[in-house]
Structure formats: structure tokens, C-alpha cells
XYZ file of C-alpha atoms in Angstrom:
356
model
C 110.652 98.712 92.979
C 111.382 96.868 88.862
C 107.747 96.157 88.375
C 106.309 99.974 89.674
C 109.055 101.328 87.358
C 108.299 99.268 84.459
C 104.634 99.518 84.222
C 104.050 103.354 83.143
C 106.888 102.799 80.264
C 104.856 99.664 78.857
C 101.825 101.427 78.963
C 102.914 104.458 76.797
C 105.036 102.015 74.357
C 101.375 100.329 73.779
C 99.730 103.807 73.470
C 102.956 105.122 71.044
C 102.418 102.037 68.739
C 102.819 103.114 65.241
C 99.549 102.500 62.913
C 99.192 102.615 59.313
C 98.071 106.055 57.887
C 95.157 104.739 56.715
C 94.375 103.156 60.484
C 91.711 104.477 62.639
C 92.851 106.494 66.011
C 93.440 104.051 68.723
C 93.714 104.746 72.374
C 94.956 102.082 74.813
C 97.298 101.235 77.466
C 95.091 102.777 80.419
C 93.781 101.940 83.937
C 90.612 102.590 84.627
C 88.854 102.916 88.194
C 85.181 103.127 88.426
C 83.224 103.635 91.827
C 79.890 102.503 91.785
C 76.779 103.443 94.249
C 73.145 102.194 94.812
C 71.737 104.847 92.546
C 69.557 108.363 92.324
C 66.318 109.632 90.748
C 67.015 112.606 88.732
C 64.555 114.652 90.462
C 61.439 114.392 93.155
C 58.769 114.601 90.538
C 56.514 111.625 90.165
C 58.026 110.567 86.602
C 61.978 110.681 87.599
C 60.885 109.008 90.832
C 58.982 106.473 88.705
C 61.959 105.196 86.330
C 64.083 105.213 89.028
C 61.918 102.929 91.226
C 61.141 100.714 88.348
C 64.803 100.450 87.645
C 64.954 99.091 91.171
C 62.215 97.233 91.526
C 62.432 95.270 88.203
C 66.386 93.985 89.483
C 65.762 90.451 89.874
C 68.949 90.788 92.284
C 66.603 93.160 94.452
C 63.121 91.693 94.339
C 63.215 87.494 93.824
C 59.817 86.728 93.597
C 58.621 85.635 90.630
C 57.485 87.511 87.912
C 54.125 86.626 87.711
C 53.598 87.508 91.104
C 55.445 90.567 91.262
C 54.923 92.502 88.455
C 50.996 92.702 89.036
C 51.760 94.204 92.260
C 54.928 96.698 91.026
C 52.711 97.865 88.131
C 49.242 97.745 89.642
C 50.160 99.549 93.208
C 53.818 100.157 94.156
C 54.484 102.332 90.483
C 51.654 104.067 91.234
C 51.714 105.163 94.607
C 55.345 104.964 95.928
C 56.874 107.546 93.640
C 54.620 110.517 95.438
C 55.445 109.270 98.867
C 59.112 108.622 97.735
C 59.721 112.093 95.942
C 58.232 113.825 99.381
C 61.051 111.993 101.256
C 63.616 112.810 98.705
C 62.756 116.811 98.459
C 63.158 116.681 102.092
C 67.407 116.331 101.794
C 67.625 117.250 98.277
C 70.948 119.158 97.582
C 68.857 122.715 95.991
C 72.307 124.413 94.941
C 73.545 121.356 92.534
C 69.744 120.256 91.724
C 70.587 116.454 92.736
C 70.337 114.014 95.600
C 73.226 114.319 98.372
C 74.454 110.735 97.168
C 75.191 111.824 93.382
C 77.117 114.568 94.919
C 79.131 112.757 97.565
C 79.837 109.826 94.680
C 80.979 112.454 92.431
C 83.265 114.121 95.055
C 84.481 110.614 95.893
C 85.670 110.246 92.643
C 87.342 113.181 91.874
C 89.213 113.154 95.065
C 90.163 109.628 94.678
C 91.479 111.017 91.435
C 93.786 113.451 92.611
C 94.870 111.025 95.211
C 96.317 109.087 92.336
C 97.638 111.219 90.705
C 100.827 109.643 91.559
C 100.120 106.884 89.090
C 100.419 108.949 86.274
C 97.587 110.042 83.479
C 97.405 106.581 82.026
C 95.196 105.913 85.308
C 91.508 107.813 85.168
C 88.756 108.008 87.804
C 85.022 107.600 86.863
C 82.076 107.269 88.583
C 78.459 105.534 88.216
C 74.853 104.538 89.740
C 73.333 100.798 89.540
C 70.216 102.796 89.054
C 69.649 105.943 87.541
C 72.510 108.007 85.691
C 75.205 107.743 84.922
C 74.366 104.138 84.093
C 77.367 101.540 84.535
C 77.134 100.959 80.899
C 77.597 104.949 79.761
C 80.613 105.079 82.146
C 82.624 101.889 81.629
C 82.206 102.308 77.715
C 83.714 105.987 78.445
C 86.472 104.336 79.900
C 86.901 101.623 76.951
C 86.816 104.491 74.478
C 89.108 106.645 76.457
C 92.178 103.531 76.398
C 91.369 101.982 79.409
C 92.058 98.197 78.563
C 91.957 97.320 82.365
C 89.277 98.622 84.480
C 88.771 97.941 87.860
C 84.619 98.121 89.400
C 84.315 99.554 92.920
C 81.012 98.492 94.633
C 80.540 101.029 97.592
C 79.320 98.570 99.692
C 81.466 97.172 102.680
C 79.594 94.642 103.750
C 78.276 91.929 100.596
C 75.059 91.376 99.653
C 73.588 89.566 96.425
C 71.383 92.825 96.431
C 73.825 95.383 96.012
C 77.436 94.608 95.341
C 76.313 91.277 92.863
C 73.902 93.491 91.068
C 76.246 95.905 90.654
C 79.132 93.154 88.934
C 76.100 91.524 86.971
C 75.650 95.025 85.396
C 80.072 95.153 84.585
C 79.730 91.661 83.195
C 76.951 92.676 80.882
C 78.187 95.448 79.607
C 80.952 94.026 79.120
C 78.986 91.096 76.995
C 77.675 94.006 74.466
C 81.484 95.144 73.880
C 83.091 93.853 70.754
C 86.811 95.001 72.181
C 86.381 93.779 76.442
C 88.971 95.463 78.748
C 89.988 93.091 81.081
C 88.076 93.279 84.911
C 88.441 93.570 87.871
C 85.975 93.937 90.767
C 87.111 95.121 94.409
C 85.236 92.837 96.710
C 83.908 93.267 100.308
C 85.868 95.526 103.046
C 83.504 94.734 105.741
C 86.420 93.875 108.193
C 89.202 95.792 106.621
C 91.078 97.739 109.351
C 91.550 101.116 107.569
C 87.532 100.925 107.597
C 87.496 100.130 111.135
C 89.634 102.642 112.259
C 88.097 105.149 110.425
C 84.438 104.218 111.335
C 86.054 104.294 115.061
C 87.528 107.847 114.213
C 84.238 109.540 112.953
C 82.565 108.086 115.914
C 84.735 109.873 118.601
C 84.896 112.719 116.613
C 81.075 112.988 116.769
C 80.453 112.243 120.230
C 82.923 114.658 120.837
C 80.953 117.592 119.281
C 78.080 116.918 121.013
C 77.275 117.631 124.543
C 75.774 114.776 125.722
C 77.121 111.079 126.403
C 74.889 108.423 124.603
C 73.848 105.235 126.771
C 73.541 103.508 123.583
C 74.957 103.815 120.231
C 73.017 101.823 117.143
C 74.749 100.796 114.295
C 71.966 100.765 111.998
C 72.469 98.550 108.424
C 70.099 98.384 105.582
C 67.972 95.250 105.645
C 67.449 92.242 103.303
C 64.839 89.843 103.736
C 65.134 86.761 106.085
C 64.952 84.437 102.962
C 67.988 85.980 101.504
C 69.874 85.260 104.274
C 68.564 81.690 104.558
C 69.499 80.777 101.096
C 73.640 81.483 101.589
C 73.524 85.379 101.628
C 76.933 86.274 103.983
C 75.264 89.896 104.303
C 74.296 89.611 108.032
C 77.254 87.926 109.207
C 79.108 90.807 107.474
C 77.634 93.185 109.283
C 78.056 91.297 112.624
C 81.513 91.394 111.966
C 81.692 94.866 111.021
C 80.157 95.369 114.282
C 82.253 93.507 116.572
C 85.699 95.024 115.551
C 84.304 98.234 115.705
C 83.043 97.536 119.249
C 86.215 95.988 119.871
C 88.360 99.049 118.491
C 85.884 101.782 120.727
C 86.790 99.390 123.796
C 82.793 99.247 123.922
C 80.499 96.895 125.930
C 77.536 94.837 123.826
C 75.186 96.774 125.339
C 76.676 99.836 124.380
C 76.944 99.172 120.566
C 74.205 97.280 119.309
C 73.123 96.081 115.752
C 69.720 96.426 113.858
C 68.438 96.746 110.503
C 66.378 99.497 108.561
C 64.554 99.843 105.675
C 62.099 97.008 105.017
C 59.913 96.942 102.416
C 57.529 94.555 101.275
C 55.400 91.660 103.609
C 58.050 89.520 103.981
C 59.952 89.055 107.674
C 63.539 90.802 107.021
C 66.674 90.617 109.241
C 65.411 92.035 112.957
C 65.984 93.503 114.947
C 64.156 96.532 113.521
C 65.989 99.769 113.631
C 62.202 101.548 114.291
C 61.250 99.100 116.559
C 64.369 99.517 118.651
C 64.594 102.911 118.528
C 60.983 102.878 120.025
C 61.350 100.224 122.379
C 64.277 101.890 123.978
C 62.923 105.249 124.830
C 59.763 103.582 126.151
C 62.196 101.328 128.557
C 63.977 104.737 129.531
C 66.863 105.374 127.379
C 66.854 108.830 127.358
C 70.251 109.305 125.088
C 70.897 107.574 122.036
C 73.468 107.817 118.820
C 73.153 106.230 115.190
C 75.388 105.482 112.998
C 75.260 103.937 109.446
C 78.317 101.464 109.120
C 76.488 100.190 105.721
C 76.700 102.911 103.416
C 79.630 104.393 102.431
C 77.645 107.733 101.600
C 74.901 109.614 102.711
C 71.574 109.419 101.183
C 67.829 108.900 101.807
C 68.310 106.027 103.956
C 70.394 107.772 106.451
C 69.460 111.740 105.718
C 65.451 110.581 105.946
C 64.882 107.547 107.460
C 67.398 107.843 110.093
C 68.638 111.426 110.987
C 64.560 112.333 110.481
C 62.256 109.407 110.796
C 64.183 107.587 113.701
C 64.687 110.792 115.712
C 60.905 111.610 115.376
C 59.890 107.842 116.651
C 62.676 108.286 119.764
C 61.605 111.521 121.029
C 57.502 110.722 120.123
C 58.241 107.666 122.562
C 60.027 109.530 125.535
C 63.775 109.708 124.243
C 65.416 112.998 124.847
C 68.475 113.248 123.182
C 69.453 111.855 119.597
C 72.052 111.828 117.233
C 73.091 110.736 113.881
C 76.690 109.913 112.985
C 77.862 110.775 109.396
C 78.888 108.074 106.585
C 82.366 108.296 105.736
C 81.277 110.037 102.628
C 84.391 112.027 101.162
C 85.738 112.856 104.437
C 89.315 112.559 104.594
C 89.038 108.765 106.593
C 86.480 108.053 103.904
C 88.772 108.420 101.039
C 91.579 106.868 103.222
C 89.323 103.744 102.921
C 88.658 104.022 99.474
C 92.105 105.062 98.219
C 93.730 101.701 100.325
C 91.527 99.349 98.547
C 91.994 100.685 95.326
C 95.958 100.712 95.446
C 95.197 97.553 96.643
C 93.632 96.022 93.740
C 95.433 97.350 91.331
C 98.336 95.913 92.330
C 100.215 93.631 89.401
C 98.326 96.306 87.283
C 100.386 99.323 88.200
């Protein structure tokens, strides 16, 4: 109790330090929280998509091939053909009311709601959000928080399971931003929360709530995670193990068998072998083997996005039904639901320990 009581007054003292009359104004003593999601294009047209894809696909954490091998393919083929295809996919899920992707809408809402939930900590705690690729950038929001007097900033990569191509690249960009700062804030990052009891409970509650809404009982529920190349796993990336643990804990929490809740991996790209089994192939095989009713959940995504709304709720559903399946339901991500915000808030309060 004594530490909690002292922290606000200490920050207040720092902000009210008397400065010489000719000294420029200085804001100080605040704590920032920055939620970071994967990214989003600014529009569905060719050039917005190309800019987004170029930023994404030139990240060495995402594509680990040597530039001499990858760049001729990227600039000669991928960036000339992929923007149109991806743009059409984004157009199917675009939030036309706000003229933005659902990922941007949801991430903004998560930030706003977290700010409200942390209001008991006082005005010296600021919450903001950013995208690893696209706008608003990590650099712009970290700079804003620093300019608003945040001497300590907690960066929260919104990925439950750690992967070098997701969590690590967010942290990379955050620290690159600090390298360009004369006056650096102290920085913390939120670790993966793939086995956090609050996260598992929220996933289980979302599954139970969705299945209670529908008029059929799925024979199989698929936990579909974004894939990574198998070579990344072979090099020591823990992502596959984190996905398996999340699913095991969720299965135990629901009291289901291994056959009832299975793991697959989606969104593969390029000629390499990726983590298996593949979601699209599994959905097709289940239908052809006589399974008529399935559900799919995406535990690796904190927010619904192109990969969940278009690839799973749209494309995977079509594959299943075309192969003979009859009933398909996509279980939404936790998003900005009460359960989803409980998970984010619990992680933030835990990681702010000692700062407040």
C-alpha cells in the first residue's frame, strides 16, 4: 500500500519541478502504455496495398531469405501482382463507415477501453496504440508519448504466442526508435501470454458463448494459428510450442478430447514448407472424410483481421462446404470484448508493477 500511495505523488513532484524562467517547458513523470498490432493498409487500392506489403515483406524478421535472392522476386513479381489480390480480399471486410480495416478499428477501441479501465491510476498514465506496419507507426506513437512526458513506456505486442516474425519485430522497431532519441524513456515489453490463465479462461468463455448461440454441435473445433516457415521453428523459434500449449490448456479448460479440438496453421506464403497441418487442407480433408459440422477459432490473433475474417470465415468456409461439409462457424477473436479487455488489462497491470 505504501508503494502505491507514494508513486503518484513522486510523479507529481517530478512534473512540478521549478525551472528557470528562460527554460523551455518540460513534461515529465508520466507512464505510457503502447498497444501494438500487426498492421494495416490505408486503403484497398493498388498503391496503399503496395506500400503496406513492401514494408511488411522487406522486414528481415518476416522473410529471412538473403536480399539478393528475395528482392528480385519481391520487386519483380510479388509487389506487381499481390497488391491487387490482397486489395480485393481487404475490400470484402473493409469497415466502410470509418474507411479503414477492421484491425485498425478494433485496435483503436482496445486502446480507448484500456485507457478507461486504467483511469484509477490517474492522468499520469497514458494509453496509445500503433501498428508495426502501416499507420500509426510505432515510432510516431513512442515519440508522442515521450513528448507528453512519459519517462517510462510499456510496449505491448498483441501476440499471445511469441514468434520472431511478430513479437520480436515489434520490439526491434521500438528499440530502433529509442536509438534515434536524445532523451530516451525507460522501456519495458510485455512477454507472450499464451498460457496466462486469464487468456485461457477468456478463450474458453468465447468458445462456450458462441457454441451456445448456434443451432448445431460441431463435431470438430479447429484452433487455427498463423503459420511460420518450418525453417524458423528449426532455428529455435518457440511459436509452435506456444500454440500447442495454448490449445492443450484450452482443451483441458473445456474438458474436451484431442479429437474434439485440433491444431492447424494457416496463411502460408511462398515455396517453403510451413508448420503443419495446414488449415485449408485439414478443412477439406475433414469434409471429404464425412465430417459435416465444424467450428474454427483463431487463438493466435488478439483482433479479427484479414486472416480471420476473409481467410477463415470466408475462404475456409467455402472450402469446407465445397468438399461436402454442411455447417461451419467461425468463433470471433477476443477483440475488444469484456473478456478480451480483461486479458489485456491484467497483463498491463502486472507489467506496470513497480512503476506505479
